[in-house]
């Protein structure tokens, strides 16, 4: 297993063995998290910056905890309380923080390409924590880690992604990861949110939700990303829920061993009903747990770590 990347900007740039390296490394860090002492000194002395210019709960907190579990120092940058509000550019902000000897920038931004832009002039590593509708690589990595944990090899597995695909960075990064791992991907949602252009990515596109879910091994639900939509993409939430929401009745017609996934945040009662979100086939909380291990793995690997160096004893 080898890892050659200084940055993690998207899944497109990774090959299958890179994805499996992250998963194998994450598996080791997950075991560390189950010990009584959950910390390892792997990144002692490193400085990591959580540069979040868009709201986040899961990704920001799990990167923060990942850095702490690796014994790194972590700075949480709060955009609303920063000099960005006084007109300072993102580049000047990042260069200023880098002058304090930051080693890794974790970047979330509503503009597609912001992490790629920063990676062009920073000496530090850059990890994309979600940029606009473009990419969310650690979400895709934790998603495939969770799928592999339950199903093993994903070759030929049927994965349905249901919801707002057009505005979703999670969908794009999942499609890249799943296709590289040999899964069959079906996309479903309102036609305005699931354009047929995704067929050129090797996905099936259908607007028939019952057909999309009936043979799926995995159903990954996505919320409507209103914050990225410039105008109404469908008549209303009530209609969306009726036509595309995963409710108890629709769930009854899925395979008994289907996995229900959602990257969060969930809009309960819209894309998924609570009975389904919280049922025994739901692995949504496992995704959160695996996210911590995956983010530890990514921080470790972009710093030049090798999985053979991870402490294996308590
Ligand atoms: N899944 C995800 O990216 O959630 P947050 O926006 O809360 O980080």
Short mmCIF file of C-alpha atoms in Angstrom, two decimals, residues 75-265:
data_model
loop_
_atom_site.label_atom_id
_atom_site.label_comp_id
_atom_site.label_asym_id
_atom_site.label_seq_id
_atom_site.Cartn_x
_atom_site.Cartn_y
_atom_site.Cartn_z
CA UNK A 75 -6.79 25.79 14.93
CA UNK A 76 -10.50 26.29 14.24
CA UNK A 77 -10.90 29.27 11.94
CA UNK A 78 -14.31 30.94 12.20
CA UNK A 79 -15.07 32.88 9.04
CA UNK A 80 -17.74 35.09 10.63
CA UNK A 81 -15.27 36.30 13.27
CA UNK A 82 -12.32 36.72 10.90
CA UNK A 83 -10.84 39.48 8.77
CA UNK A 84 -12.58 37.95 5.75
CA UNK A 85 -15.43 40.16 7.00
CA UNK A 86 -13.17 43.21 6.51
CA UNK A 87 -12.40 42.33 2.90
CA UNK A 88 -9.27 40.19 3.32
CA UNK A 89 -9.00 37.65 0.52
CA UNK A 90 -9.05 33.88 1.02
CA UNK A 91 -5.48 33.74 -0.36
CA UNK A 92 -4.18 36.39 2.07
CA UNK A 93 -6.01 34.69 4.94
CA UNK A 94 -4.44 31.32 4.11
CA UNK A 95 -0.96 32.79 3.56
CA UNK A 96 -1.23 34.59 6.93
CA UNK A 97 -2.10 31.37 8.72
CA UNK A 98 0.62 29.47 6.85
CA UNK A 99 3.16 32.01 8.12
CA UNK A 100 2.41 30.55 11.56
CA UNK A 101 3.82 27.25 10.21
CA UNK A 102 0.59 25.42 9.52
CA UNK A 103 1.16 21.98 8.01
CA UNK A 104 -2.34 21.05 6.79
CA UNK A 105 -5.30 23.20 5.74
CA UNK A 106 -8.73 21.57 5.82
CA UNK A 107 -10.90 23.73 3.58
CA UNK A 108 -14.64 24.02 3.24
CA UNK A 109 -15.95 26.71 0.92
CA UNK A 110 -19.12 27.38 -1.05
CA UNK A 111 -17.07 28.09 -4.19
CA UNK A 112 -16.14 25.10 -6.36
CA UNK A 113 -12.37 24.91 -6.70
CA UNK A 114 -11.44 26.93 -3.58
CA UNK A 115 -9.28 24.10 -2.11
CA UNK A 116 -7.61 23.51 -5.53
CA UNK A 117 -6.89 27.25 -5.73
CA UNK A 118 -5.22 27.28 -2.29
CA UNK A 119 -3.18 24.17 -3.09
CA UNK A 120 -1.51 26.03 -5.98
CA UNK A 121 0.44 28.40 -3.73
CA UNK A 122 0.50 26.90 -0.23
CA UNK A 123 3.45 24.74 0.84
CA UNK A 124 1.10 23.07 3.33
CA UNK A 125 -1.14 20.14 2.41
CA UNK A 126 -4.73 20.96 1.51
CA UNK A 127 -7.65 18.65 2.26
CA UNK A 128 -10.99 19.44 0.63
CA UNK A 129 -13.79 19.33 3.22
CA UNK A 130 -16.45 20.21 0.63
CA UNK A 131 -16.39 22.87 -2.12
CA UNK A 132 -19.71 24.01 -3.57
CA UNK A 133 -21.38 21.27 -5.59
CA UNK A 134 -18.01 19.95 -6.76
CA UNK A 135 -16.42 17.47 -4.33
CA UNK A 136 -16.54 16.13 -0.79
CA UNK A 137 -13.86 13.45 -0.90
CA UNK A 138 -13.77 12.46 2.78
CA UNK A 139 -17.56 11.97 2.76
CA UNK A 140 -17.24 9.58 -0.20
CA UNK A 141 -14.35 7.74 1.47
CA UNK A 142 -16.29 7.26 4.72
CA UNK A 143 -19.33 6.17 2.71
CA UNK A 144 -17.44 3.46 0.79
CA UNK A 145 -15.67 2.41 4.00
CA UNK A 146 -19.09 1.87 5.60
CA UNK A 147 -20.41 -0.01 2.55
CA UNK A 148 -17.34 -2.30 2.39
CA UNK A 149 -17.62 -2.99 6.13
CA UNK A 150 -21.11 -4.41 5.54
CA UNK A 151 -20.92 -5.85 2.03
CA UNK A 152 -17.23 -6.55 1.34
CA UNK A 153 -16.07 -5.98 -2.24
CA UNK A 154 -18.35 -3.43 -3.99
CA UNK A 155 -17.80 -4.90 -7.48
CA UNK A 156 -21.28 -5.25 -9.05
CA UNK A 157 -23.13 -3.95 -5.97
CA UNK A 158 -26.24 -1.85 -6.73
CA UNK A 159 -26.08 1.61 -5.16
CA UNK A 160 -28.99 4.02 -5.55
CA UNK A 161 -28.42 7.69 -4.78
CA UNK A 162 -31.79 9.35 -4.31
CA UNK A 163 -32.39 13.09 -4.06
CA UNK A 164 -30.83 16.33 -5.23
CA UNK A 165 -27.95 15.08 -7.37
CA UNK A 166 -27.39 18.23 -9.41
CA UNK A 167 -26.30 20.38 -6.47
CA UNK A 168 -24.60 17.62 -4.50
CA UNK A 169 -20.85 17.34 -4.01
CA UNK A 170 -21.54 14.17 -2.01
CA UNK A 171 -23.19 12.57 -5.06
CA UNK A 172 -20.32 13.52 -7.39
CA UNK A 173 -17.61 12.23 -5.05
CA UNK A 174 -19.62 9.06 -4.32
CA UNK A 175 -20.07 8.39 -8.04
CA UNK A 176 -16.31 8.68 -8.65
CA UNK A 177 -15.48 6.40 -5.71
CA UNK A 178 -18.17 3.81 -6.46
CA UNK A 179 -17.32 3.57 -10.16
CA UNK A 180 -13.60 3.13 -9.32
CA UNK A 181 -14.61 0.28 -6.97
CA UNK A 182 -16.80 -1.39 -9.61
CA UNK A 183 -20.27 -0.65 -8.18
CA UNK A 184 -23.36 -0.01 -10.33
CA UNK A 185 -24.79 3.43 -9.57
CA UNK A 186 -28.42 4.47 -10.14
CA UNK A 187 -29.44 8.10 -9.66
CA UNK A 188 -33.03 9.10 -8.95
CA UNK A 189 -34.89 12.28 -8.09
CA UNK A 190 -36.89 14.99 -9.89
CA UNK A 191 -35.76 15.44 -13.54
CA UNK A 192 -34.69 19.02 -12.78
CA UNK A 193 -32.29 17.71 -10.10
CA UNK A 194 -31.06 14.57 -11.90
CA UNK A 195 -29.97 15.56 -15.41
CA UNK A 196 -29.26 12.80 -17.92
CA UNK A 197 -25.70 14.13 -18.32
CA UNK A 198 -24.84 11.81 -15.41
CA UNK A 199 -25.33 8.86 -17.78
CA UNK A 200 -22.02 9.97 -19.29
CA UNK A 201 -20.46 9.28 -15.86
CA UNK A 202 -21.53 5.64 -16.22
CA UNK A 203 -24.64 5.97 -14.00
CA UNK A 204 -28.21 4.84 -14.66
CA UNK A 205 -30.73 7.69 -14.38
CA UNK A 206 -34.37 7.02 -13.53
CA UNK A 207 -37.27 9.15 -12.30
CA UNK A 208 -39.19 6.12 -11.02
CA UNK A 209 -38.34 5.91 -7.33
CA UNK A 210 -39.91 2.47 -6.76
CA UNK A 211 -37.83 0.99 -9.58
CA UNK A 212 -34.70 2.77 -8.31
CA UNK A 213 -34.88 1.28 -4.83
CA UNK A 214 -36.35 -2.22 -5.36
CA UNK A 215 -33.08 -4.07 -6.16
CA UNK A 216 -30.64 -1.74 -4.42
CA UNK A 217 -28.02 -3.11 -2.00
CA UNK A 218 -27.56 0.43 -0.71
CA UNK A 219 -29.84 3.47 -0.79
CA UNK A 220 -28.01 6.73 -0.13
CA UNK A 221 -30.44 9.62 0.51
CA UNK A 222 -29.55 13.24 -0.14
CA UNK A 223 -31.31 16.33 1.12
CA UNK A 224 -32.45 19.17 -1.13
CA UNK A 225 -29.59 21.66 -1.13
CA UNK A 226 -31.67 24.85 -1.11
CA UNK A 227 -28.62 26.97 -0.27
CA UNK A 228 -27.10 26.22 -3.70
CA UNK A 229 -30.28 26.52 -5.79
CA UNK A 230 -30.84 29.91 -7.41
CA UNK A 231 -34.49 29.26 -8.25
CA UNK A 232 -37.20 26.70 -7.45
CA UNK A 233 -36.34 23.30 -8.96
CA UNK A 234 -39.68 21.61 -8.13
CA UNK A 235 -43.15 22.78 -7.04
CA UNK A 236 -42.82 22.26 -3.29
CA UNK A 237 -41.53 20.16 -0.40
CA UNK A 238 -44.88 18.38 -0.01
CA UNK A 239 -44.80 17.18 -3.60
CA UNK A 240 -41.14 16.15 -3.31
CA UNK A 241 -41.88 14.12 -0.18
CA UNK A 242 -44.82 12.38 -1.87
CA UNK A 243 -42.98 11.57 -5.11
CA UNK A 244 -39.43 10.88 -3.88
CA UNK A 245 -39.35 10.63 -0.08
CA UNK A 246 -38.26 7.28 1.40
CA UNK A 247 -41.23 6.54 3.64
CA UNK A 248 -42.21 3.34 5.47
CA UNK A 249 -44.42 2.11 2.63
CA UNK A 250 -41.70 2.48 -0.02
CA UNK A 251 -39.14 0.97 2.35
CA UNK A 252 -41.34 -2.19 2.63
CA UNK A 253 -40.58 -2.92 -1.03
CA UNK A 254 -36.78 -2.79 -0.71
CA UNK A 255 -34.48 -5.80 -0.24
CA UNK A 256 -34.48 -7.08 3.38
CA UNK A 257 -30.71 -6.58 3.67
CA UNK A 258 -30.61 -3.10 2.08
CA UNK A 259 -28.40 -0.49 3.79
CA UNK A 260 -29.87 2.96 4.35
CA UNK A 261 -27.32 5.78 4.25
CA UNK A 262 -27.42 9.56 4.50
CA UNK A 263 -24.47 11.96 4.74
CA UNK A 264 -26.45 14.35 6.95
CA UNK A 265 -27.77 16.81 7.79
#
